[in-house]
Every structure is written in C-alpha cells, then in structure tokens.
Short mmCIF file of C-alpha atoms and ligand atoms in Angstrom, two decimals:
data_model
loop_
_atom_site.label_atom_id
_atom_site.label_comp_id
_atom_site.label_asym_id
_atom_site.label_seq_id
_atom_site.Cartn_x
_atom_site.Cartn_y
_atom_site.Cartn_z
CA MET A 4 -23.79 10.09 -4.88
CA ILE A 5 -22.37 13.39 -3.82
CA ALA A 6 -22.23 16.57 -6.53
CA SER A 7 -18.84 18.59 -6.06
CA THR A 8 -20.00 22.70 -6.10
CA GLU A 9 -15.66 23.54 -6.59
CA THR A 10 -13.49 23.53 -9.82
CA ILE A 11 -9.99 21.34 -8.56
CA ALA A 12 -7.24 22.04 -10.27
CA ALA A 13 -3.42 20.47 -9.79
CA LEU A 14 -0.57 18.96 -11.73
CA ALA A 15 -1.17 15.41 -12.57
CA SER A 16 2.68 14.39 -13.31
CA GLY A 17 5.70 14.87 -11.57
CA GLY A 18 7.02 18.19 -10.63
CA GLY A 19 10.55 18.22 -12.10
CA THR A 20 10.91 19.17 -15.75
CA ALA A 21 9.91 17.09 -18.40
CA ALA A 22 8.91 17.14 -22.43
CA VAL A 23 4.96 17.47 -21.78
CA ALA A 24 3.09 17.61 -18.24
CA LEU A 25 -0.24 17.24 -17.88
CA ILE A 26 -3.04 19.43 -15.58
CA ARG A 27 -6.10 18.05 -14.70
CA LEU A 28 -9.35 20.19 -13.63
CA SER A 29 -12.50 18.44 -11.88
CA GLY A 30 -15.89 19.91 -10.95
CA PRO A 31 -18.94 21.47 -12.45
CA GLN A 32 -16.99 24.38 -13.99
CA ALA A 33 -14.37 22.32 -14.88
CA GLU A 34 -15.07 23.23 -19.37
CA GLU A 35 -15.98 27.12 -18.28
CA VAL A 36 -12.52 27.61 -16.72
CA ALA A 37 -10.68 26.34 -19.57
CA ASP A 38 -12.04 27.82 -22.09
CA ARG A 39 -11.58 31.22 -20.26
CA ALA A 40 -7.57 30.15 -19.88
CA CYS A 41 -8.31 29.14 -23.84
CA HIS A 42 -10.05 31.80 -25.67
CA GLY A 43 -13.53 28.64 -25.68
CA ALA A 44 -10.91 26.13 -27.27
CA ALA A 45 -12.41 23.97 -24.94
CA GLY A 46 -16.25 24.05 -25.53
CA ARG A 47 -15.14 23.85 -29.13
CA SER A 48 -13.26 20.54 -29.35
CA GLU A 49 -14.93 16.61 -29.54
CA GLU A 50 -15.26 14.93 -25.98
CA ARG A 51 -12.33 12.20 -24.99
CA ARG A 52 -10.26 13.84 -28.16
CA ALA A 53 -6.88 15.82 -27.63
CA THR A 54 -7.20 18.92 -29.18
CA ARG A 55 -4.69 21.64 -29.83
CA ALA A 56 -4.87 24.91 -28.16
CA LYS A 57 -3.96 27.94 -26.33
CA VAL A 58 -3.42 28.97 -22.92
CA ARG A 59 -3.50 32.84 -22.69
CA ASP A 60 -2.97 35.14 -19.99
CA THR A 61 -5.76 38.19 -18.84
CA GLU A 62 -3.73 40.08 -21.83
CA GLY A 63 -4.35 37.64 -24.62
CA ARG A 64 -0.91 36.72 -24.50
CA VAL A 65 0.31 33.14 -25.50
CA LEU A 66 1.26 31.11 -22.16
CA ASP A 67 1.84 28.19 -23.59
CA ASP A 68 0.74 25.46 -26.93
CA VAL A 69 -1.19 22.57 -25.65
CA LEU A 70 -3.72 20.17 -25.64
CA LEU A 71 -6.78 19.85 -23.94
CA THR A 72 -8.99 16.41 -23.44
CA VAL A 73 -12.56 17.48 -22.19
CA PHE A 74 -14.54 14.77 -20.37
CA ARG A 75 -17.40 15.58 -20.18
CA GLY A 76 -20.71 14.77 -17.97
CA SER A 77 -19.80 11.89 -15.63
CA ARG A 78 -17.42 9.67 -18.15
CA SER A 79 -14.17 10.15 -16.87
CA PHE A 80 -11.88 9.30 -13.88
CA THR A 81 -13.47 11.56 -11.00
CA GLY A 82 -17.43 10.99 -12.37
CA GLU A 83 -17.54 14.55 -13.13
CA PRO A 84 -16.16 16.98 -15.63
CA VAL A 85 -12.82 16.77 -16.19
CA VAL A 86 -11.01 18.97 -18.38
CA GLU A 87 -7.14 17.66 -18.99
CA ILE A 88 -4.04 20.22 -20.38
CA ALA A 89 -1.16 18.64 -21.61
CA CYS A 90 1.12 21.48 -21.64
CA HIS A 91 5.08 22.18 -22.34
CA GLY A 92 6.56 20.10 -19.02
CA GLY A 93 8.73 22.87 -17.59
CA ARG A 94 8.84 24.19 -13.75
CA LEU A 95 7.96 27.30 -15.13
CA VAL A 96 5.11 26.85 -17.66
CA THR A 97 3.29 24.71 -15.91
CA ARG A 98 3.13 27.08 -13.13
CA ARG A 99 2.06 29.51 -14.72
CA VAL A 100 -0.39 27.60 -16.59
CA LEU A 101 -2.19 26.32 -13.54
CA GLU A 102 -1.97 29.72 -12.39
CA ARG A 103 -4.07 31.06 -15.09
CA LEU A 104 -6.37 28.12 -14.41
CA LEU A 105 -6.65 29.72 -10.80
CA GLU A 106 -7.25 32.60 -12.19
CA CYS A 107 -9.66 31.48 -14.03
CA GLY A 108 -12.22 30.11 -11.26
CA ALA A 109 -10.30 26.53 -10.47
CA ARG A 110 -8.94 26.07 -6.97
CA SER A 111 -5.89 23.98 -5.92
CA ALA A 112 -6.87 20.66 -5.40
CA GLY A 113 -5.78 19.10 -1.52
CA PRO A 114 -4.03 15.41 -1.27
CA GLY A 115 -6.17 13.08 -3.44
CA GLU A 116 -8.78 14.87 -3.55
CA PHE A 117 -9.41 14.00 -7.67
CA THR A 118 -9.79 10.10 -6.19
CA GLU A 119 -11.43 10.78 -3.49
CA ARG A 120 -14.31 12.76 -5.89
CA ALA A 121 -14.70 9.02 -7.70
CA PHE A 122 -15.14 7.60 -4.59
CA LEU A 123 -17.33 10.32 -4.24
CA HIS A 124 -19.25 9.54 -7.39
CA GLY A 125 -18.91 5.64 -7.11
CA LYS A 126 -16.32 5.14 -9.65
CA LEU A 127 -14.33 3.51 -7.08
CA ASP A 128 -15.05 1.95 -3.41
CA LEU A 129 -12.27 2.79 -0.33
CA THR A 130 -10.14 -0.50 -1.75
CA GLN A 131 -10.04 0.86 -4.90
CA ALA A 132 -9.04 4.12 -4.12
CA GLU A 133 -5.89 2.80 -1.37
CA ALA A 134 -5.15 0.80 -4.69
CA ILE A 135 -4.01 3.66 -6.72
CA MET A 136 -2.12 4.58 -3.99
CA ASP A 137 -0.14 1.13 -3.39
CA LEU A 138 0.02 1.54 -7.19
CA ILE A 139 1.75 4.48 -7.61
CA SER A 140 4.01 3.65 -5.00
CA ALA A 141 4.60 0.20 -5.90
CA GLN A 142 8.27 -1.09 -5.34
CA SER A 143 7.97 -4.54 -7.25
CA ASP A 144 6.62 -6.33 -9.18
CA LEU A 145 4.78 -8.30 -6.96
CA ALA A 146 3.33 -5.36 -4.99
CA LEU A 147 2.33 -3.98 -8.79
CA ARG A 148 0.20 -7.40 -9.21
CA ALA A 149 -1.70 -6.40 -5.84
CA ALA A 150 -2.22 -3.00 -6.02
CA HIS A 151 -3.87 -3.98 -9.78
CA GLU A 152 -6.41 -6.72 -8.19
CA GLN A 153 -7.60 -4.29 -5.84
CA LEU A 154 -7.91 -1.97 -8.36
CA GLU A 155 -9.85 -4.55 -9.93
CA GLY A 156 -11.67 -4.97 -7.06
CA GLY A 157 -10.82 -8.07 -5.47
CA ILE A 158 -10.62 -7.48 -1.77
CA GLY A 159 -13.49 -4.66 -1.75
CA ARG A 160 -15.81 -7.68 -3.82
CA GLU A 161 -14.83 -10.14 -1.25
CA ALA A 162 -15.73 -7.76 1.43
CA VAL A 163 -19.18 -6.76 -0.16
CA ARG A 164 -20.07 -10.93 -0.49
CA LEU A 165 -18.93 -11.42 3.26
CA ARG A 166 -21.72 -8.12 3.89
CA GLU A 167 -24.53 -9.16 2.06
CA ASP A 168 -24.43 -12.87 3.09
CA LEU A 169 -24.31 -11.52 6.34
CA ILE A 170 -27.43 -9.51 5.91
CA GLY A 171 -28.94 -11.89 4.67
CA VAL A 172 -28.75 -13.15 8.25
CA VAL A 173 -29.63 -9.70 9.86
CA ALA A 174 -33.26 -9.71 8.07
CA HIS A 175 -34.27 -13.28 8.40
CA LEU A 176 -33.14 -12.39 12.66
CA GLU A 177 -34.90 -9.50 12.87
CA ALA A 178 -37.94 -10.94 10.96
CA TRP A 179 -38.19 -13.59 13.60
CA ILE A 180 -37.62 -10.88 16.53
CA ASP A 181 -40.85 -8.94 15.21
CA PHE A 182 -42.86 -11.90 15.04
CA PRO A 183 -42.15 -14.10 18.50
CA GLU A 184 -44.91 -16.21 17.79
CA GLU A 185 -42.96 -17.76 14.92
CA ASP A 186 -40.20 -19.82 17.32
CA ILE A 187 -36.96 -19.91 15.43
CA ASP A 188 -36.74 -23.71 14.99
CA PRO A 189 -33.68 -25.47 15.91
CA ASP A 190 -32.98 -25.82 12.28
CA THR A 191 -33.03 -21.79 11.31
CA GLY A 192 -30.85 -21.49 15.15
CA ASP A 193 -28.09 -23.57 13.15
CA LEU A 194 -29.08 -22.19 9.50
CA PHE A 195 -28.11 -18.71 11.47
CA LEU A 196 -24.65 -20.19 12.53
CA SER A 197 -23.54 -21.87 10.35
CA ARG A 198 -24.17 -18.48 7.88
CA VAL A 199 -21.64 -16.65 10.51
CA ALA A 200 -19.30 -19.59 10.74
CA ALA A 201 -19.07 -19.49 7.11
CA ALA A 202 -18.41 -15.34 6.72
CA ARG A 203 -16.07 -15.98 9.80
CA GLY A 204 -14.23 -18.33 7.36
CA GLY A 205 -14.07 -15.33 4.43
CA ILE A 206 -13.10 -13.11 7.12
CA ALA A 207 -10.44 -15.59 8.51
CA LYS A 208 -8.89 -16.33 4.76
CA LEU A 209 -8.65 -12.15 4.25
CA LEU A 210 -6.92 -12.23 7.67
CA ALA A 211 -4.45 -14.21 6.84
CA THR A 212 -2.93 -11.98 3.69
CA ALA A 213 -2.36 -9.28 6.09
CA GLU A 214 1.31 -9.97 6.69
CA GLN A 215 2.17 -10.61 2.78
CA GLY A 216 0.00 -7.51 2.68
CA ARG A 217 2.33 -5.41 5.13
CA ILE A 218 5.85 -7.12 3.42
CA LEU A 219 4.21 -6.38 -0.60
CA ARG A 220 3.63 -2.53 0.78
CA GLU A 221 6.38 -1.82 3.54
CA GLY A 222 8.97 -4.58 2.12
CA VAL A 223 10.60 -7.14 4.43
CA ARG A 224 12.82 -5.36 7.26
CA THR A 225 15.89 -6.36 6.64
CA VAL A 226 19.12 -6.12 9.28
CA ILE A 227 22.71 -6.91 8.90
CA CYS A 228 24.48 -7.80 11.90
CA GLY A 229 27.89 -9.08 12.89
CA ARG A 230 31.13 -8.79 14.74
CA PRO A 231 33.01 -5.45 13.37
CA ASN A 232 34.85 -6.25 9.85
CA ALA A 233 32.63 -9.80 9.25
CA GLY A 234 31.81 -7.92 6.08
CA LYS A 235 28.49 -6.68 6.64
CA SER A 236 29.06 -3.51 4.54
CA SER A 237 29.81 -5.44 1.66
CA LEU A 238 27.29 -7.78 1.92
CA LEU A 239 24.95 -4.68 1.59
CA ASN A 240 27.03 -3.26 -1.68
CA LEU A 241 27.20 -7.05 -2.96
CA LEU A 242 23.29 -7.13 -2.26
CA LEU A 243 22.81 -3.15 -3.20
CA GLY A 244 24.51 -3.92 -6.57
CA SER A 245 23.10 -6.47 -8.34
CA GLU A 246 19.55 -5.99 -7.37
CA ARG A 247 19.20 -2.26 -6.90
CA ALA A 248 15.57 -1.34 -6.58
CA ILE A 249 13.76 1.13 -8.99
CA VAL A 250 12.51 3.01 -6.05
CA SER A 251 14.38 3.63 -2.80
CA ASP A 252 12.93 6.72 -1.52
CA GLU A 253 9.78 7.23 -0.38
CA ALA A 254 7.66 10.22 0.77
CA GLY A 255 6.10 11.02 3.98
CA THR A 256 7.88 8.47 5.76
CA THR A 257 10.54 9.16 8.38
CA ARG A 258 13.02 6.74 9.58
CA ASP A 259 15.85 6.80 12.15
CA THR A 260 18.19 4.62 10.35
CA ILE A 261 19.47 4.59 6.62
CA GLU A 262 17.71 2.40 4.51
CA GLU A 263 18.11 0.56 1.09
CA THR A 264 15.26 -1.45 -0.41
CA ILE A 265 16.42 -3.99 -2.86
CA ILE A 266 13.46 -6.23 -4.93
CA LEU A 267 14.48 -10.26 -4.18
CA ASP A 268 12.80 -12.41 -6.72
CA GLY A 269 9.64 -10.33 -6.32
CA VAL A 270 9.90 -9.65 -2.60
CA PRO A 271 11.00 -5.89 -1.34
CA LEU A 272 13.67 -5.96 1.53
CA ARG A 273 14.25 -3.34 3.70
CA LEU A 274 17.63 -3.32 4.31
CA VAL A 275 18.73 -1.21 7.25
CA ASP A 276 21.57 0.18 7.10
CA THR A 277 23.76 -0.01 10.38
CA ALA A 278 26.44 1.30 9.06
CA GLY A 279 25.57 4.90 11.47
CA LEU A 280 26.23 2.54 14.01
CA ARG A 281 29.19 1.28 13.77
CA GLU A 282 31.13 4.32 13.53
CA GLU A 283 30.50 4.69 17.28
CA ALA A 284 33.29 3.08 18.48
CA GLY A 285 35.11 3.50 21.74
CA GLY A 286 33.57 4.50 24.96
CA ILE A 287 30.03 4.47 23.29
CA GLU A 288 30.01 1.36 21.34
CA ARG A 289 27.94 0.09 23.91
CA GLU A 290 24.72 2.67 22.46
CA GLY A 291 25.86 1.35 18.90
CA ILE A 292 25.02 -2.20 20.36
CA ARG A 293 22.33 -1.33 21.92
CA ARG A 294 20.81 0.37 19.26
CA THR A 295 21.68 -2.57 16.99
CA LEU A 296 20.02 -5.24 19.20
CA HIS A 297 17.09 -2.70 18.77
CA GLU A 298 16.72 -2.96 15.26
CA ALA A 299 17.80 -6.56 15.10
CA GLY A 300 14.66 -7.43 17.28
CA ARG A 301 12.34 -5.54 15.53
CA ALA A 302 13.50 -7.15 12.25
CA ASP A 303 11.61 -9.47 9.99
CA LEU A 304 14.74 -10.88 9.22
CA LEU A 305 18.12 -10.89 10.12
CA LEU A 306 21.44 -11.56 7.84
CA VAL A 307 24.12 -12.73 10.27
CA VAL A 308 27.50 -12.31 8.84
CA ARG A 309 30.36 -14.39 10.47
CA ASP A 310 33.25 -14.30 9.39
CA ALA A 311 34.51 -17.97 8.50
CA SER A 312 38.09 -17.57 7.84
CA LEU A 313 38.30 -17.16 11.69
CA PRO A 314 37.32 -19.19 14.85
CA ALA A 315 33.82 -19.04 15.69
CA ALA A 316 34.54 -17.86 18.70
CA GLU A 317 35.89 -15.01 17.59
CA SER A 318 32.42 -13.99 14.99
CA ALA A 319 30.37 -15.01 17.68
CA VAL A 320 26.91 -12.73 17.44
CA GLU A 321 24.92 -12.00 20.70
CA LEU A 322 21.31 -11.80 19.17
CA PRO A 323 17.53 -11.72 20.02
CA GLU A 324 15.94 -14.74 19.98
CA SER A 325 12.88 -15.98 17.55
CA ASN A 326 13.57 -14.15 14.53
CA ARG A 327 13.96 -15.62 11.60
CA ALA A 328 17.84 -15.18 10.63
CA VAL A 329 20.00 -16.71 7.64
CA THR A 330 23.63 -17.04 8.65
CA VAL A 331 26.44 -15.79 6.11
CA LEU A 332 29.76 -17.76 6.58
CA ASN A 333 31.58 -14.84 4.72
CA LYS A 334 35.01 -14.94 2.83
CA SER A 335 34.66 -18.33 1.87
CA ASP A 336 37.13 -17.33 -0.61
CA LEU A 337 39.82 -17.53 1.83
CA GLY A 338 38.97 -20.91 2.95
CA GLU A 339 37.08 -22.19 5.71
CA HIS A 340 38.54 -22.59 8.91
CA GLY A 341 37.92 -25.89 10.52
CA ASP A 342 35.62 -25.12 13.18
CA TRP A 343 32.77 -24.33 10.49
CA VAL A 344 32.86 -27.39 8.65
CA GLY A 345 29.50 -29.25 8.45
CA SER A 346 27.58 -26.27 9.95
CA ASP A 347 24.69 -24.80 8.80
CA GLY A 348 24.68 -21.65 6.99
CA VAL A 349 25.51 -20.04 3.53
CA ARG A 350 28.99 -19.77 2.15
CA LEU A 351 29.57 -16.48 1.00
CA SER A 352 31.93 -14.74 -0.56
CA CYS A 353 30.83 -11.17 -1.04
CA ASN A 354 34.86 -10.34 -2.81
CA THR A 355 34.14 -12.60 -5.74
CA GLY A 356 29.93 -13.00 -4.97
CA ALA A 357 30.35 -16.89 -4.79
CA GLY A 358 27.63 -17.92 -3.56
CA LEU A 359 25.30 -15.31 -3.79
CA ASP A 360 22.45 -17.35 -5.67
CA GLN A 361 22.43 -19.64 -2.66
CA LEU A 362 22.00 -16.90 0.01
CA ARG A 363 19.25 -15.32 -2.40
CA ARG A 364 17.79 -19.04 -1.84
CA ALA A 365 17.96 -19.02 1.89
CA ILE A 366 16.36 -15.87 2.26
CA ARG A 367 13.48 -16.64 -0.13
CA GLU A 368 12.87 -20.27 2.07
CA SER A 369 13.41 -18.60 5.46
CA LEU A 370 10.64 -15.81 4.89
CA ASP A 371 8.25 -18.52 4.08
CA LEU A 372 7.22 -16.50 0.69
CA GLY A 373 7.38 -19.28 -1.96
CA GLU A 374 5.31 -18.93 -5.22
CA ALA A 375 2.29 -20.75 -4.09
CA ASP A 376 2.38 -18.58 -1.13
CA TRP A 377 1.48 -15.65 -3.45
CA GLY A 378 -0.81 -17.92 -4.83
CA GLU A 379 -2.56 -16.67 -8.67
CA HIS A 380 -4.65 -13.96 -7.18
CA ALA A 381 -1.67 -11.51 -4.98
CA VAL A 382 -4.67 -10.13 -2.75
CA ALA A 383 -2.99 -8.97 0.66
CA ILE A 384 -5.05 -6.77 2.41
CA ASN A 385 -3.40 -3.67 3.85
CA THR A 386 -3.90 -2.66 8.29
CA ARG A 387 -6.85 -0.91 7.66
CA HIS A 388 -8.82 -3.80 6.03
CA ARG A 389 -7.55 -5.97 8.86
CA ASP A 390 -7.94 -3.62 11.83
CA CYS A 391 -12.08 -3.64 9.92
CA LEU A 392 -12.06 -7.15 9.69
CA ARG A 393 -10.46 -8.06 12.78
CA ARG A 394 -13.89 -5.84 14.99
CA ALA A 395 -15.97 -7.47 11.93
CA ASP A 396 -14.63 -10.96 13.67
CA GLU A 397 -15.06 -9.99 17.35
CA SER A 398 -18.62 -9.55 16.31
CA LEU A 399 -19.58 -12.26 14.45
CA GLU A 400 -17.90 -13.89 17.38
CA THR A 401 -19.72 -12.57 19.94
CA ALA A 402 -22.89 -12.94 18.11
CA GLU A 403 -22.10 -16.59 18.04
CA VAL A 404 -22.06 -16.80 21.72
CA LEU A 405 -25.49 -15.18 21.61
CA LEU A 406 -27.02 -17.43 18.88
CA GLU A 407 -26.05 -20.42 20.50
CA SER A 408 -28.04 -19.55 24.33
CA ALA A 409 -30.63 -18.22 22.07
CA ALA A 410 -31.21 -16.16 24.64
CA ALA A 411 -31.08 -12.39 23.37
CA PRO A 412 -31.55 -12.39 19.88
CA GLU A 413 -31.68 -8.47 19.82
CA LEU A 414 -28.21 -8.53 21.19
CA ALA A 415 -27.23 -11.13 18.25
CA ALA A 416 -28.78 -8.85 16.05
CA LEU A 417 -26.99 -5.95 17.52
CA GLU A 418 -23.60 -7.70 17.08
CA LEU A 419 -24.57 -8.80 13.60
CA ARG A 420 -25.09 -4.87 12.43
CA GLY A 421 -21.58 -4.08 14.46
CA ALA A 422 -20.05 -6.14 11.85
CA LEU A 423 -21.95 -5.23 9.16
CA ASP A 424 -20.29 -1.45 9.82
CA ALA A 425 -17.02 -2.88 10.07
CA LEU A 426 -17.95 -4.88 6.79
CA GLY A 427 -18.89 -2.05 4.96
CA GLU A 428 -16.52 0.12 6.18
CA ILE A 429 -14.06 -1.43 4.43
CA VAL A 430 -15.40 -0.52 0.93
CA GLY A 431 -16.89 3.07 2.26
CA LYS A 432 -20.57 1.90 2.42
CA VAL A 433 -20.92 3.19 5.68
CA ASP A 434 -20.19 6.50 7.37
CA THR A 435 -16.95 7.23 7.14
CA GLU A 436 -16.46 10.87 7.14
CA ASP A 437 -12.99 10.88 9.27
CA ILE A 438 -11.50 7.65 7.01
CA LEU A 439 -11.58 9.62 3.82
CA GLY A 440 -9.75 12.50 5.66
CA ALA A 441 -7.22 9.97 6.73
CA ILE A 442 -6.67 7.91 3.57
CA PHE A 443 -6.58 10.56 1.12
CA SER A 444 -4.26 12.90 3.20
CA GLN A 445 -1.73 10.13 2.86
CA PHE A 446 -2.11 10.49 -1.36
CA CYS A 447 -0.01 12.90 -3.40
CA ILE A 448 -1.42 16.77 -4.68
CA GLY A 449 -3.07 15.88 -7.95
CA LYS A 450 -3.74 11.74 -7.73
N1 LIG B 508 -4.82 11.25 -19.01
C1 LIG B 508 -4.72 10.46 -17.99
N2 LIG B 508 -4.62 9.33 -18.01
C2 LIG B 508 -4.64 8.62 -16.87
C3 LIG B 508 -5.37 9.34 -15.78
C4 LIG B 508 -6.36 10.48 -15.78
O1 LIG B 508 -6.96 10.55 -15.46
N3 LIG B 508 -5.95 11.28 -17.07
N4 LIG B 508 -5.66 8.21 -15.18
C5 LIG B 508 -6.16 8.66 -13.44
O2 LIG B 508 -5.50 7.70 -12.93
C6 LIG B 508 -5.40 6.76 -14.94
C7 LIG B 508 -6.65 6.41 -15.61
N5 LIG B 508 -7.74 5.90 -14.94
C8 LIG B 508 -9.05 6.11 -15.98
C9 LIG B 508 -10.02 6.06 -15.01
C10 LIG B 508 -11.18 6.26 -15.49
C11 LIG B 508 -11.36 7.00 -16.43
C12 LIG B 508 -12.67 7.38 -17.00
O3 LIG B 508 -12.65 8.22 -18.06
N6 LIG B 508 -13.76 6.33 -16.85
C13 LIG B 508 -15.24 6.92 -17.85
C14 LIG B 508 -15.12 6.63 -18.61
C15 LIG B 508 -15.04 4.34 -18.99
C16 LIG B 508 -14.57 4.72 -20.44
O4 LIG B 508 -14.50 4.81 -21.61
O5 LIG B 508 -13.46 3.37 -20.23
C17 LIG B 508 -16.14 6.27 -16.56
O6 LIG B 508 -15.73 5.59 -15.52
O7 LIG B 508 -17.48 6.53 -16.74
C18 LIG B 508 -10.29 7.46 -17.42
C19 LIG B 508 -9.14 7.00 -17.01
C20 LIG B 508 -4.05 6.32 -15.65
N7 LIG B 508 -4.10 7.32 -16.87
N1 LIG B 509 38.72 -12.54 1.43
C1 LIG B 509 37.90 -11.46 1.47
N2 LIG B 509 37.53 -10.02 2.07
C2 LIG B 509 36.27 -9.65 2.46
C3 LIG B 509 35.26 -10.68 2.05
N3 LIG B 509 34.20 -9.67 2.09
C4 LIG B 509 33.94 -8.40 3.19
N4 LIG B 509 36.21 -8.73 3.40
C5 LIG B 509 36.75 -7.88 4.07
O1 LIG B 509 37.13 -7.76 5.43
C6 LIG B 509 36.98 -6.12 5.38
C7 LIG B 509 35.91 -5.58 6.51
O2 LIG B 509 34.98 -5.62 5.58
P1 LIG B 509 33.17 -5.03 5.52
O3 LIG B 509 32.42 -4.98 4.72
O4 LIG B 509 33.59 -3.71 6.01
O5 LIG B 509 32.75 -5.28 7.39
P2 LIG B 509 31.50 -4.58 8.19
O6 LIG B 509 31.49 -5.67 8.66
O7 LIG B 509 30.72 -3.75 7.44
O8 LIG B 509 33.19 -4.09 9.15
P3 LIG B 509 32.92 -3.21 10.53
O9 LIG B 509 32.76 -1.92 9.28
O10 LIG B 509 33.93 -3.05 10.81
O11 LIG B 509 30.88 -3.63 11.16
C8 LIG B 509 37.39 -5.37 4.25
O12 LIG B 509 38.69 -4.98 4.43
C9 LIG B 509 36.40 -5.96 3.11
O13 LIG B 509 37.43 -5.78 1.92
C10 LIG B 509 35.15 -11.23 1.28
O14 LIG B 509 34.23 -12.10 0.79
N5 LIG B 509 36.10 -11.83 1.13
#
C-alpha cells in the first residue's frame, strides 16, 4: 500500500452547465483543504453524511452554497480521505469553487488519478480500474453488462486463480530443483504437465473472448458499399433513424472517416460512412473507389447494397473476399428484376422500411453473435489482457517442452515465472509503473 502525500482536486461530473456539479478532493489534507475553504464545515460534519456549507473566498465572501460529504480514513472510493463538494453546476461557479480549493492547498488531479489511487490503495485491481473506464464509455447495454462483470472482478479473479495454480507448480518444481536427491518421479512430472495444461486451457478460454471484447468496446466496424444510386445513404439513414446510438462521439479517438454508431440488438455497429468518398466523382473517382475498397478490407461486416429493380449486371460490385457480408437487395418496393429471383440477399425497401427486421436478423446471424455466444457472463477481455495472456501462454508452451524433456527444470521454472509475471500484469500484481501510465492517461480528469 502506497500513501499519497498530495491532495488532489477535480470536477467529477461533466463539464457543461447543470443543476449540480460534484467536485472531489482526495488525499491526506482533503478535510483541511475543505475546512479552509468552508470555514471548518468539513471537520464539523458527520462521516459520509451530506452537510450544508458555504465555500468562501479569501475575504470571506460566499462563493457558493454547497453540500459537503466527508469520507474519513480509508473508507472512500480512493482508499484515502475524500471530501466531496456538490456545488451549483454553472461553469463559472464550479470553476471558482475548484480554484478556491487549489488556493487552499489542493492541486489539480491528472487524468484517472482518483482511480489510480484507488488501485494503489488496493481498492481495485487493474482490470477493475479499466472496467470503470469501459463503464463510462459503454455504448450498449451489453457493453455495460460486460463492464459491470469486470468491475465485480470477473476477469481479475480468473487471472488470479490461474496465477495461483501456477505458483503452486513453480514452488513444487523449485523445491525439487533445490533438493535434487529427491528425484522427480514420473507421476510428479505428469502432474506438473497436467497443471500447466490446465492453466493453458484457462488462458485459451479467456483469449477466446478477445473478439467479443473488441466488438463490445469498439463496435462492429461496418461498411456500407454498392454502386452509386443503389441506396447506401438511404440505408444508413434508415438504420440511424431506427437505432440511433446514445453516444455517437467518442472522445480521444481520431478518425479519418465519418462514423456513426447504432446499437443492433445490444451490439454496437460502427457504420463507416463512405459518403465523403462518393463526392469524388469524375477524374478522381478512382481514388474514391480505392479508399472504399480499403475501408471494406478493414471491415468486420460489409453491407452490400444492390438496386434489385435493375439487372444484376448493373449493380455488380467488386469487393475483397473473405469478409462477412450481407447483401441487401434494395428498392424492393419497385418490384424485383428477374435476375434476382431465387437469389440470396435481404429484400429491403429503404423507402418503406419493409425488410428492416429481416436485415437486422441477417446482420446478427452473419456476426455469429447469437444470444448464447455472449453467455450468462458477459466477460470479455481487452487488448492489454490479450497481450498479457498470449505472453503467458507462450511461456507455458516453452515450459511444457522443457518439462517433457525433463532436461532443464531450472529453465522450465524460469518460463513458469515468466508466465506468472504476465498473468500478474493483468491485475497489476507485478511491477507496473509504465503500465499504469498507459492505462490511466486514457481516463478523463476527475475519474
Ligand atoms: N458521490 C459519488 N458518487 C459515486 C462515486 C463517487 O466517488 N462519489 N463513484 C466513484 O466512482 C461511484 C461509486 N463508487 C464508489 C466506490 C466505493 C466507495 C466507498 O466509499 N468505498 C468505501 C466504503 C465501502 C462501502 O461503504 O461500501 C471502501 O471501499 O472502503 C464510494 C463510491 C459512482 N458514484
Ligand atoms: N423506390 C425506392 N427508391 C429508393 C430506395 N432506396 C433509395 N432510393 C432512391 O434511390 C436514390 C439513390 O439513393 P441514395 O441513398 O442516395 O443512394 P446512394 O447509393 O447513397 O447513392 P450515391 O450517393 O450516388 O452513391 C434516391 O433517389 C433514393 O430516394 C428504395 O428502397 N426504394
């Protein structure tokens, strides 16, 4: 456990104008700082109970009428003294109150610093800290559920369990190395191997959720393509109109294409709008096509729109192979051209909306994300967990080879230790200075 020396302050609620805003102070002097700003109101207030107070400037003039909540000792979100100030939510008022707290001895918190302190004080493991971030940026109910499962410790517990099993194996193996007169009998050798194999099985299970995790966090990258006039924009609008996402802008990610997110049966689809590309007619159309193909090549899902009122040859599209694609036979309200009779594809009319349910089902089926796949436990790892697990698995694979040959048990033990470190990194059990920086810098200030 690491005790922090500085007291940090930041706005915990959103930056816009609101009825109430929450400012948090955390650190050893949280109560002192609040007392200076509120003429002793924090010290007088009962623990964890909202208390009315006035924040005053240096001359004693009232800056705001607030509610204070004091968390003493380590019984707080960060695991250190915390004072929360619920002030009026105007931009200027919150700024003045925060400035006053800085004058009274706090310093501005960096991104994710409150959560980082919660981690450093043992209130959360790293996967739980990451889950808070996922929770805040979740765009679908499924993503929210996965974040909650992770916050409750799902992934962390599994990583710790795997690690503890392996600690047992390493301890046993190293004891044997230290006392070589006691031979590893074949049974013990087999036991080592079976326990390593079991750990690899557990790792494989977690690794299998990486794709789901990516989709939950980033959405299914979906590209709508087709000949000019086939109805691509109409399809985009139809999907957006019926399923507009709650959050369509994500802070901190730069994109070169316009993207909109829709939630389809709980799964976020990031629709990559190639509208900009279509503008480039004439001479530079080739460039537009090249870029569309590039987008299509990176897609998780292609929605290929064809005008089914025309002969098939007039709506042919050249596309990269091996993509998950759903063909949309659009303009079904105009009647289907004979070429399409009996062919696969979802009959849709963007004008009337007929066929939208079938399209939704077809998309879901093509993604292979049926209800069962998400399971009871929506646990899904992120890319950092995936990298740690892959490293752990590589070490275990090498350890297996070494154990099988029984030639160099020391080397096998070394590999097992490598796997322990990689698993420990997931929850933050091993030295993680640079990992912390990478994780918490992605947080917003005040979290
Ligand atoms: N006002 C307020 N609301 C909030 C937060 C907050 O920090 N402040 N949270 C911040 O993200 C979330 C809630 N998370 C929290 C987690 C732990 C503790 C806490 O006081 N833990 C103590 C006591 C445990 C208990 O009483 O159950 C502890 O762990 O010792 C508080 C909030 C969402 N809502
Ligand atoms: N009858 C009918 N017309 C449609 C349907 N969907 C789109 N259209 C019409 O087809 C024309 C082209 O639609 P868009 O959505 O702009 O097609 P697009 O593929 O985005 O076209 P480009 O921007 O040229 O690439 C418009 O006049 C639409 O109103 C449909 O289901 N039925």
